[in-house]
mmCIF file of C-alpha atoms in Angstrom:
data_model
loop_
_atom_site.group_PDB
_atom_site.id
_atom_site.type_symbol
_atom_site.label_atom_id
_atom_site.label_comp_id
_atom_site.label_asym_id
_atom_site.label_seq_id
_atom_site.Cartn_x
_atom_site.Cartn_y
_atom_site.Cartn_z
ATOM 1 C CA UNK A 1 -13.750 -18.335 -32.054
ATOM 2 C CA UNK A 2 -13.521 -18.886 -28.020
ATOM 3 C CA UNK A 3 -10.583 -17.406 -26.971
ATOM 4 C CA UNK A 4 -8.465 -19.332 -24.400
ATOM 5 C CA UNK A 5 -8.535 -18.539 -20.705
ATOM 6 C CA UNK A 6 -4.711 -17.350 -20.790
ATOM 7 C CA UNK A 7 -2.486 -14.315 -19.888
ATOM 8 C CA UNK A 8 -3.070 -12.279 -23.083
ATOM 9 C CA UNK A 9 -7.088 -12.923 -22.226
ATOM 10 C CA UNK A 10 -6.756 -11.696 -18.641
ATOM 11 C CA UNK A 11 -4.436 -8.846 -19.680
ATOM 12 C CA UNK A 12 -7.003 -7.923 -21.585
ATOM 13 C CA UNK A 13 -9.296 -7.718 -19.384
ATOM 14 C CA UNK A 14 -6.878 -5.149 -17.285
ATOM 15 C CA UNK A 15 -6.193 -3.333 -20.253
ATOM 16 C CA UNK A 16 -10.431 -2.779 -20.133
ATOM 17 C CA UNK A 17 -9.887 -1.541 -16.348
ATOM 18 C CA UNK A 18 -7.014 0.928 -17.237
ATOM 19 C CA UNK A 19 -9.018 2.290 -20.444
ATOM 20 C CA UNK A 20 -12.115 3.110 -17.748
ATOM 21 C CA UNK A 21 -9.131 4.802 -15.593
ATOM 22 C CA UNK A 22 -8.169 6.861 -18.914
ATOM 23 C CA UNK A 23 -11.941 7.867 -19.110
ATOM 24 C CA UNK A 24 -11.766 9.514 -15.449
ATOM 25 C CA UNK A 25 -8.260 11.154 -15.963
ATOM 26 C CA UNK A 26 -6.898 9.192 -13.985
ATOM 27 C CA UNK A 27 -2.996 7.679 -15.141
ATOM 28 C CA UNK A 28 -4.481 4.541 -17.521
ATOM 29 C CA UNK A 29 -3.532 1.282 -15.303
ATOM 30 C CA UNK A 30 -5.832 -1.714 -14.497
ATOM 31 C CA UNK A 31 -5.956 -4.826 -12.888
ATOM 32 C CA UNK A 32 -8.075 -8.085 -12.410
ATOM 33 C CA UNK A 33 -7.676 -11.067 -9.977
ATOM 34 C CA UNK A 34 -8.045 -14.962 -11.172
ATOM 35 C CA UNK A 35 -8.536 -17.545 -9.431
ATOM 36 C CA UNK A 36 -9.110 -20.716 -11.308
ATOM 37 C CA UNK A 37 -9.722 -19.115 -14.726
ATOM 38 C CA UNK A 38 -12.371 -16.838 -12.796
ATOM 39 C CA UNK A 39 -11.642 -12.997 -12.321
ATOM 40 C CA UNK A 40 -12.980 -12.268 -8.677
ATOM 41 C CA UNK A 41 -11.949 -8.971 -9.035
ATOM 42 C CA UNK A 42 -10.703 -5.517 -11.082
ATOM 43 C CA UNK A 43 -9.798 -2.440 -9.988
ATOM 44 C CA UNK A 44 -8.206 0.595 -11.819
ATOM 45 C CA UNK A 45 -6.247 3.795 -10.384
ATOM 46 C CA UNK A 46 -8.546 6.277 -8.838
ATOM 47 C CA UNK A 47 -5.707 8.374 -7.305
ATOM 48 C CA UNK A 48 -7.330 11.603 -8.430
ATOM 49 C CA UNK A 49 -10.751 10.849 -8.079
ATOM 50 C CA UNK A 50 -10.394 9.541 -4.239
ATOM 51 C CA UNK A 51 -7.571 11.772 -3.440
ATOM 52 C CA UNK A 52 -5.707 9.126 -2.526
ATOM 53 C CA UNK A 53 -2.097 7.682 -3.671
ATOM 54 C CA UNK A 54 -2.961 4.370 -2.370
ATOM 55 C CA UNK A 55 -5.683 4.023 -4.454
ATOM 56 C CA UNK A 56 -3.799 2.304 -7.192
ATOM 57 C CA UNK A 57 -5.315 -0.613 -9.393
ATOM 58 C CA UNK A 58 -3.635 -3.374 -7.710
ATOM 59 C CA UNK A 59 -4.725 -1.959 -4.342
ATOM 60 C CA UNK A 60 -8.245 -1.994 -5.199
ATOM 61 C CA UNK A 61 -7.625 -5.603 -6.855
ATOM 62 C CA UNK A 62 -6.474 -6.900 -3.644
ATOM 63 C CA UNK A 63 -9.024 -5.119 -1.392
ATOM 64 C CA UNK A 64 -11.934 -5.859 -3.413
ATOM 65 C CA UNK A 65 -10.189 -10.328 -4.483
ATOM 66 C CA UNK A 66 -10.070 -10.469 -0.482
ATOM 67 C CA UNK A 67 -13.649 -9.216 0.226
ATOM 68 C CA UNK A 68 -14.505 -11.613 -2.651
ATOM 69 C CA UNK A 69 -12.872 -15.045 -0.619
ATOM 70 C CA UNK A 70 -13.501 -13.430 3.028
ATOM 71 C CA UNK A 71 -10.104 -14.158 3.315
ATOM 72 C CA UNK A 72 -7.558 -11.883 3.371
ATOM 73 C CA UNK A 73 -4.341 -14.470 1.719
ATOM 74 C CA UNK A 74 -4.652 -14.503 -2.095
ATOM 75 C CA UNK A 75 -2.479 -17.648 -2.370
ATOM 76 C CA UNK A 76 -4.358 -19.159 -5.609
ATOM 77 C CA UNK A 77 -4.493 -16.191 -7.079
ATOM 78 C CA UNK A 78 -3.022 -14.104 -9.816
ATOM 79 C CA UNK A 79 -2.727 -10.902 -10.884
ATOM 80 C CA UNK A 80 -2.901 -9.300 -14.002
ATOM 81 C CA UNK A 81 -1.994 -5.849 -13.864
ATOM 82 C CA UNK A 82 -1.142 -3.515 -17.331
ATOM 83 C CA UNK A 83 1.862 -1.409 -15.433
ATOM 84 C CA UNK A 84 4.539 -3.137 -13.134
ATOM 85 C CA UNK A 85 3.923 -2.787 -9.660
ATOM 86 C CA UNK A 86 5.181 0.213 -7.686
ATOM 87 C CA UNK A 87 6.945 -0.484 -4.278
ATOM 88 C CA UNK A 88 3.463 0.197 -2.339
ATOM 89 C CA UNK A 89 1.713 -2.265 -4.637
ATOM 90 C CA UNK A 90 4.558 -5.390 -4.699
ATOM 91 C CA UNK A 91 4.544 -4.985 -0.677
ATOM 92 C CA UNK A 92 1.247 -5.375 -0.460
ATOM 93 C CA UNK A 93 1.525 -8.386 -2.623
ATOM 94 C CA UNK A 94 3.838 -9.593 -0.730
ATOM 95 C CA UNK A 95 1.680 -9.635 2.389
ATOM 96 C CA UNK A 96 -1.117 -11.400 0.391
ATOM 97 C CA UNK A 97 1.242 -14.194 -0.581
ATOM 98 C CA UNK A 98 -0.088 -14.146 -4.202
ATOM 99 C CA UNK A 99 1.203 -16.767 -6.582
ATOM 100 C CA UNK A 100 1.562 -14.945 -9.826
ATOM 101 C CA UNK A 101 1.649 -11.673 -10.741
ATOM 102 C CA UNK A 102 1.674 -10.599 -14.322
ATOM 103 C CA UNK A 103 1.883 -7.289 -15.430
ATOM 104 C CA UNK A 104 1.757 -5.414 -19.120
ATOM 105 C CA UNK A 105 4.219 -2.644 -19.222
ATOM 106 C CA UNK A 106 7.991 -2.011 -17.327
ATOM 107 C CA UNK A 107 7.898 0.537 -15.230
ATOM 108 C CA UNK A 108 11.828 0.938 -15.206
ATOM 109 C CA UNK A 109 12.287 4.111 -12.419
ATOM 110 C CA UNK A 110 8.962 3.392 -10.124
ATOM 111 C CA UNK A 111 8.305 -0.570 -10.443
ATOM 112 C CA UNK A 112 9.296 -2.889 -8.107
ATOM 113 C CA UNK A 113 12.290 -4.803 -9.763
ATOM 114 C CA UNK A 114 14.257 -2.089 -10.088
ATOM 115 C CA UNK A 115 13.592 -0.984 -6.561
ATOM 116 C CA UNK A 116 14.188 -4.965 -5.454
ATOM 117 C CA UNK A 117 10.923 -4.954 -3.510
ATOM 118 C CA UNK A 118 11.124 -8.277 -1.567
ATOM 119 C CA UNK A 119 8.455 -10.509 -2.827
ATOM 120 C CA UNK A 120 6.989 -13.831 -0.984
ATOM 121 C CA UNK A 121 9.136 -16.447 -2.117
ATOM 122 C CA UNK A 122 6.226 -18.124 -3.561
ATOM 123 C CA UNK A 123 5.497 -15.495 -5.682
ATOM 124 C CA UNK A 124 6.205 -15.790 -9.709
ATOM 125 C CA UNK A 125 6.626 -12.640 -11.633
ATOM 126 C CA UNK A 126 6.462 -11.944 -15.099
ATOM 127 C CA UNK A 127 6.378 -9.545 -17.642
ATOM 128 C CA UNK A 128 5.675 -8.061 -21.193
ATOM 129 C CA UNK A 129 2.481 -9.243 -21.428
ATOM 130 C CA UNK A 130 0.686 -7.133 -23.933
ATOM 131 C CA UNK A 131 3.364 -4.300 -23.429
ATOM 132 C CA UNK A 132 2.794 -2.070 -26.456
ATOM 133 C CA UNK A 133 -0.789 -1.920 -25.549
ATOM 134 C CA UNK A 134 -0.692 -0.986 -22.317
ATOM 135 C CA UNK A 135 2.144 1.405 -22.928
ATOM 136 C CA UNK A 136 0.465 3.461 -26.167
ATOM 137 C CA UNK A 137 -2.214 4.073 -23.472
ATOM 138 C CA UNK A 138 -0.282 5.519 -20.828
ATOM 139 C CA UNK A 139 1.724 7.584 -23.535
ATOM 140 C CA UNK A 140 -1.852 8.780 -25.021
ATOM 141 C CA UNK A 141 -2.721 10.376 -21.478
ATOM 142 C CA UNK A 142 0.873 11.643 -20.848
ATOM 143 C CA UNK A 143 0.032 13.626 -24.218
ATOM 144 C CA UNK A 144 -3.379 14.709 -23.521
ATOM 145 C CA UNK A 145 -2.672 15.894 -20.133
ATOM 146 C CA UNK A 146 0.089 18.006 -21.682
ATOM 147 C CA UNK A 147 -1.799 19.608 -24.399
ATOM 148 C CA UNK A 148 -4.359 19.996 -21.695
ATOM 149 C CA UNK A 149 -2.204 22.376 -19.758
ATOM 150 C CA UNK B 1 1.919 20.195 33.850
ATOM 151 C CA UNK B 2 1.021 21.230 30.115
ATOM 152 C CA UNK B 3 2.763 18.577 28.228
ATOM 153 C CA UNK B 4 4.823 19.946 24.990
ATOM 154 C CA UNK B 5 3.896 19.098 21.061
ATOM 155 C CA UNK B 6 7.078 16.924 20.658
ATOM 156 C CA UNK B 7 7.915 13.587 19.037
ATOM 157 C CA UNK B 8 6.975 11.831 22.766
ATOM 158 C CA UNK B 9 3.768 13.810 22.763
ATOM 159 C CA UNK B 10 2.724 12.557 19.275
ATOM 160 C CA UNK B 11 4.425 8.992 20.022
ATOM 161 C CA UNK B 12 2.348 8.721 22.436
ATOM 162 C CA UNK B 13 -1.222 9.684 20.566
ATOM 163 C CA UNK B 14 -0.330 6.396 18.092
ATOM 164 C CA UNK B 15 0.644 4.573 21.113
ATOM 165 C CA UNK B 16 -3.337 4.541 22.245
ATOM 166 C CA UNK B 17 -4.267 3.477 18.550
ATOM 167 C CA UNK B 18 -1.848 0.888 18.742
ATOM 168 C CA UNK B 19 -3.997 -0.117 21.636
ATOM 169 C CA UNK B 20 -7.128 0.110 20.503
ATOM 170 C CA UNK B 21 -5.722 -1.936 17.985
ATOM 171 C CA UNK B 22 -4.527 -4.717 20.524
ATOM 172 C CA UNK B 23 -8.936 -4.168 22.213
ATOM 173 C CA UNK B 24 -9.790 -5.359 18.926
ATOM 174 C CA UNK B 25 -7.222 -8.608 18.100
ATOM 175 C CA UNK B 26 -5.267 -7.020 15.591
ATOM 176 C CA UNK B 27 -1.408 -6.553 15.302
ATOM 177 C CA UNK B 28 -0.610 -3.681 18.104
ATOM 178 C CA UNK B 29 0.448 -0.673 15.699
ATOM 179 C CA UNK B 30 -0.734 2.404 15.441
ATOM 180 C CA UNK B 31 -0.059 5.654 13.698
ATOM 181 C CA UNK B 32 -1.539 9.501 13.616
ATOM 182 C CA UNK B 33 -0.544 12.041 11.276
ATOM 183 C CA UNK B 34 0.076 15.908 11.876
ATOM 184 C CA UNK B 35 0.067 19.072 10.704
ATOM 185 C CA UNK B 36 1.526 22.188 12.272
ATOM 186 C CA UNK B 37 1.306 20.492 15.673
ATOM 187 C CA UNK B 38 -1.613 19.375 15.129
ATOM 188 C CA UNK B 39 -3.387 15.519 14.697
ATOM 189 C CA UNK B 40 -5.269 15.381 11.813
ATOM 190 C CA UNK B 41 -5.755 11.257 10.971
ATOM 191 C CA UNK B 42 -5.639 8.378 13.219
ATOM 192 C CA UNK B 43 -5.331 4.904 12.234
ATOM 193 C CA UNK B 44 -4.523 1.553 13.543
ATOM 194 C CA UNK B 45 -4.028 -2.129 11.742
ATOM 195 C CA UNK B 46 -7.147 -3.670 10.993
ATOM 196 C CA UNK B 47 -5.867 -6.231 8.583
ATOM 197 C CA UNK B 48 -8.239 -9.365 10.739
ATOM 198 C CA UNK B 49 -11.176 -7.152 10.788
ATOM 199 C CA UNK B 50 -11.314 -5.852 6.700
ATOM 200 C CA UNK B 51 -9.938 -9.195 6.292
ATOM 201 C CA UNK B 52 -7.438 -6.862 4.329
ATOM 202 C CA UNK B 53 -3.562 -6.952 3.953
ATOM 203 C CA UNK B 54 -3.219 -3.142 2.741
ATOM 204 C CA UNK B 55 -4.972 -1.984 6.381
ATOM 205 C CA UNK B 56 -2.004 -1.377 8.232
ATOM 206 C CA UNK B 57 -2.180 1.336 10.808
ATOM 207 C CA UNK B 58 -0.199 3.542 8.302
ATOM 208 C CA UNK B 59 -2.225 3.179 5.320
ATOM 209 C CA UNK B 60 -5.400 4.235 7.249
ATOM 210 C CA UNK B 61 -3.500 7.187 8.473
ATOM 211 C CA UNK B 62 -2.617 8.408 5.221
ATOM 212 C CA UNK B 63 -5.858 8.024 3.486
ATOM 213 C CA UNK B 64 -7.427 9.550 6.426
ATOM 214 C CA UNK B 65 -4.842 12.559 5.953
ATOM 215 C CA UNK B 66 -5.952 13.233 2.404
ATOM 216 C CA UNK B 67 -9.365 12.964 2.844
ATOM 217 C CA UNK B 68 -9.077 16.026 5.620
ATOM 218 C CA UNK B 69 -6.626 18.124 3.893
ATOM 219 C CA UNK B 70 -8.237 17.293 0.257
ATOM 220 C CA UNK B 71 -5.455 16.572 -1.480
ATOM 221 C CA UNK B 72 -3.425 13.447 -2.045
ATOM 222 C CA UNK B 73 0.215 14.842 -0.974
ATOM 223 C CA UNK B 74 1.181 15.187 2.417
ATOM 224 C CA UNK B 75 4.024 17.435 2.252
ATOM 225 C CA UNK B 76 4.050 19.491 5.233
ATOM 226 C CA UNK B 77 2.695 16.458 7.152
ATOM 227 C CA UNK B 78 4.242 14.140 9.806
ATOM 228 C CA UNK B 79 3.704 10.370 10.691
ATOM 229 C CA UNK B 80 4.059 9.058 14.361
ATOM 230 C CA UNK B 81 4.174 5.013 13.769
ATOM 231 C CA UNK B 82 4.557 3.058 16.369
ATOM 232 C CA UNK B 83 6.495 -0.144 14.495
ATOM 233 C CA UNK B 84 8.676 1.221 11.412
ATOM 234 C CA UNK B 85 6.763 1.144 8.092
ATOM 235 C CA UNK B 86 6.757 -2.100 5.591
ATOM 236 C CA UNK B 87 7.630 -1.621 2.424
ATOM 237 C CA UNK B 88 3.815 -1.210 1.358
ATOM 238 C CA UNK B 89 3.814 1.778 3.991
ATOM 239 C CA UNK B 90 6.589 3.234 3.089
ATOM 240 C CA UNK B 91 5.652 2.920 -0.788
ATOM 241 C CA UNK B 92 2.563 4.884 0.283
ATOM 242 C CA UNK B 93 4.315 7.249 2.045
ATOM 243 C CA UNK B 94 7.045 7.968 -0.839
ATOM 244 C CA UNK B 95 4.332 9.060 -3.382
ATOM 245 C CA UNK B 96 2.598 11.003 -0.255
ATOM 246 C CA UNK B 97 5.903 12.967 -0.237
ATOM 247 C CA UNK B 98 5.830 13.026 3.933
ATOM 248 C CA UNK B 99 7.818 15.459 5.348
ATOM 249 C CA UNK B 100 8.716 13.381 8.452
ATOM 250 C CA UNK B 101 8.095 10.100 9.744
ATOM 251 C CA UNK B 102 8.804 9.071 13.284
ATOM 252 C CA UNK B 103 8.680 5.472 14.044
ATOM 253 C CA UNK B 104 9.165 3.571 17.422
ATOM 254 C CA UNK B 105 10.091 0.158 17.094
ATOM 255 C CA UNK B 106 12.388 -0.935 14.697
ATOM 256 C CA UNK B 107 11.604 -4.373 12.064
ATOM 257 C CA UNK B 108 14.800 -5.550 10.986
ATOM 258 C CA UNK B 109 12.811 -8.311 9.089
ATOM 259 C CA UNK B 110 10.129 -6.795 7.404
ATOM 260 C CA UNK B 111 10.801 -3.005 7.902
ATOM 261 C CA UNK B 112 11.454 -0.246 4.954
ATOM 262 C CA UNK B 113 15.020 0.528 6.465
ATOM 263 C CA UNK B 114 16.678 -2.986 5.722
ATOM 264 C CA UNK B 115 14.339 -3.618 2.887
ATOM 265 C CA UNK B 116 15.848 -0.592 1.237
ATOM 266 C CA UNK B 117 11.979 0.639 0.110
ATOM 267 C CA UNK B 118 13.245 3.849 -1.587
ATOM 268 C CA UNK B 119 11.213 7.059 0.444
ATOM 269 C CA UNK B 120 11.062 10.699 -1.087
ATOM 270 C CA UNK B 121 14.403 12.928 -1.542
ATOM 271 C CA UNK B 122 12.597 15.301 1.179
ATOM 272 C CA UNK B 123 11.693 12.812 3.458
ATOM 273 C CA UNK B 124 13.490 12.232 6.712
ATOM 274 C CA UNK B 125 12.872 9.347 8.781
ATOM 275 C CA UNK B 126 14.102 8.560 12.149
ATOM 276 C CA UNK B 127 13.094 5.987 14.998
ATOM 277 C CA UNK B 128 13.243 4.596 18.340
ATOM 278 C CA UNK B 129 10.462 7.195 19.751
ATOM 279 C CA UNK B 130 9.127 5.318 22.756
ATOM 280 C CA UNK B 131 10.173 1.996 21.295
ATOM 281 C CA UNK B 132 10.234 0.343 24.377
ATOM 282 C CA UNK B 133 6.328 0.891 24.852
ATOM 283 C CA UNK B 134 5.607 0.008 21.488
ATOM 284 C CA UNK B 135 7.501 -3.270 21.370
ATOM 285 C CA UNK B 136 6.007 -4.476 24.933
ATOM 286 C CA UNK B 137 2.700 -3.885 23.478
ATOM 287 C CA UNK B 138 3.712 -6.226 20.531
ATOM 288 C CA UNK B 139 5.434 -8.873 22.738
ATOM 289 C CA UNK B 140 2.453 -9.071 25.000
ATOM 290 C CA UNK B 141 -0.109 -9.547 21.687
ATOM 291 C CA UNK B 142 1.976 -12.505 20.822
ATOM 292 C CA UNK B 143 2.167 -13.998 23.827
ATOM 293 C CA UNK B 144 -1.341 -13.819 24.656
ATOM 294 C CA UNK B 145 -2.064 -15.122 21.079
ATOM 295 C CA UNK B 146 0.250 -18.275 21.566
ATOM 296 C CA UNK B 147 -1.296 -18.733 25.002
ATOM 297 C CA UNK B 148 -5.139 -19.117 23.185
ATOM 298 C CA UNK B 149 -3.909 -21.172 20.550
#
């Protein structure tokens, strides 16, 4: 069966980029940036490995969709990102006048809506979007790490 | 004279990124980061030339930081910034865990202060550090920019 270009197939494809995160030890979240039913880009946290807390999977998504169009305004864009954006992440969003974001899990102390990080007003967020996936992941490294230590 | 290691004297260090940031087109803002009196990362915006929202003066700065002290957290660490942080920035700088950031000129529009980006308990920010410089470095970059256009 083909599956449909939609937001479960494109969450998917983040929840690939967060799994190659969980492979480096690094806290399991991925992204990917569509434009036109094309990803033109995926990232996934490398805080630890670049020693870096702005290395975060939508950071990398932006970077790397803007490189991609040699423009740095991702207004056709969206993305599709397995953990709700942190304040850092939703203000650089903001800046890149994206049109849809989509992300997997709520992030209810660290994301964005909680923290009301101003969006651009053309921006659409939403939610929930293969939730229990993305959050058995995160909960599998929380363990790990733990019984690591 | 033998100038003293104060707030002016490191002002004044992300003052000349801020202009070499102006040299090159971009946005006027600049930003250093120290240690025990002592620069250790320089940065200023480059968002036209990496064609990159996320490449504000601060980010630089902060990746920069990290990279010399090898380690993501920036906890004894202090940021001069010429034009107070965005809400990207000053996400960054909340998971850096700063000890101090100094700003210069305020943004009531798209600044961290009225945007109510939350910063780390043991971070104190403060402001106005040679603002005057800073924002007639800004002014003059948008005149000059209306003036070509």
């Amino acid at each position: 069966m083909i599956e449909p270009f939609d937001d479960i197939y494109f969450m998917k494809r983040a929840l690939q980029e967060a799994e190659a995160a969980f492979e480096k030890g690094e806290v399991p979240v991925g992204a990917v940036v569509v434009i036109d039913n094309k990803i033109i880009a995926r990232g996934h946290n490398l805080t630890e490995t670049l020693n870096d807390v702005t290395a975060h999977a939508e950071m990398q998504a932006i970077t790397a969709a803007a490189n991609y169009l040699g423009g740095k305004y991702l207004m056709n864009c969206a993305l599709y990102v397995t953990l709700e954006p942190c304040q850092m992440c939703a203000g650089a969003l903001n800046w890149s006048q994206i049109s849809k974001i989509v992300f997997g899990a709520r992030d209810e102390q660290r994301g964005c809506i909680n923290l009301k990080t101003k969006l651009h007003p053309k921006t659409i967020i939403s939610g929930g979007v293969l939730q229990e996936e993305a959050s058995r992941l995160l909960k599998r490294f929380f363990v790990e790490r733990r019984n690591l230590n």
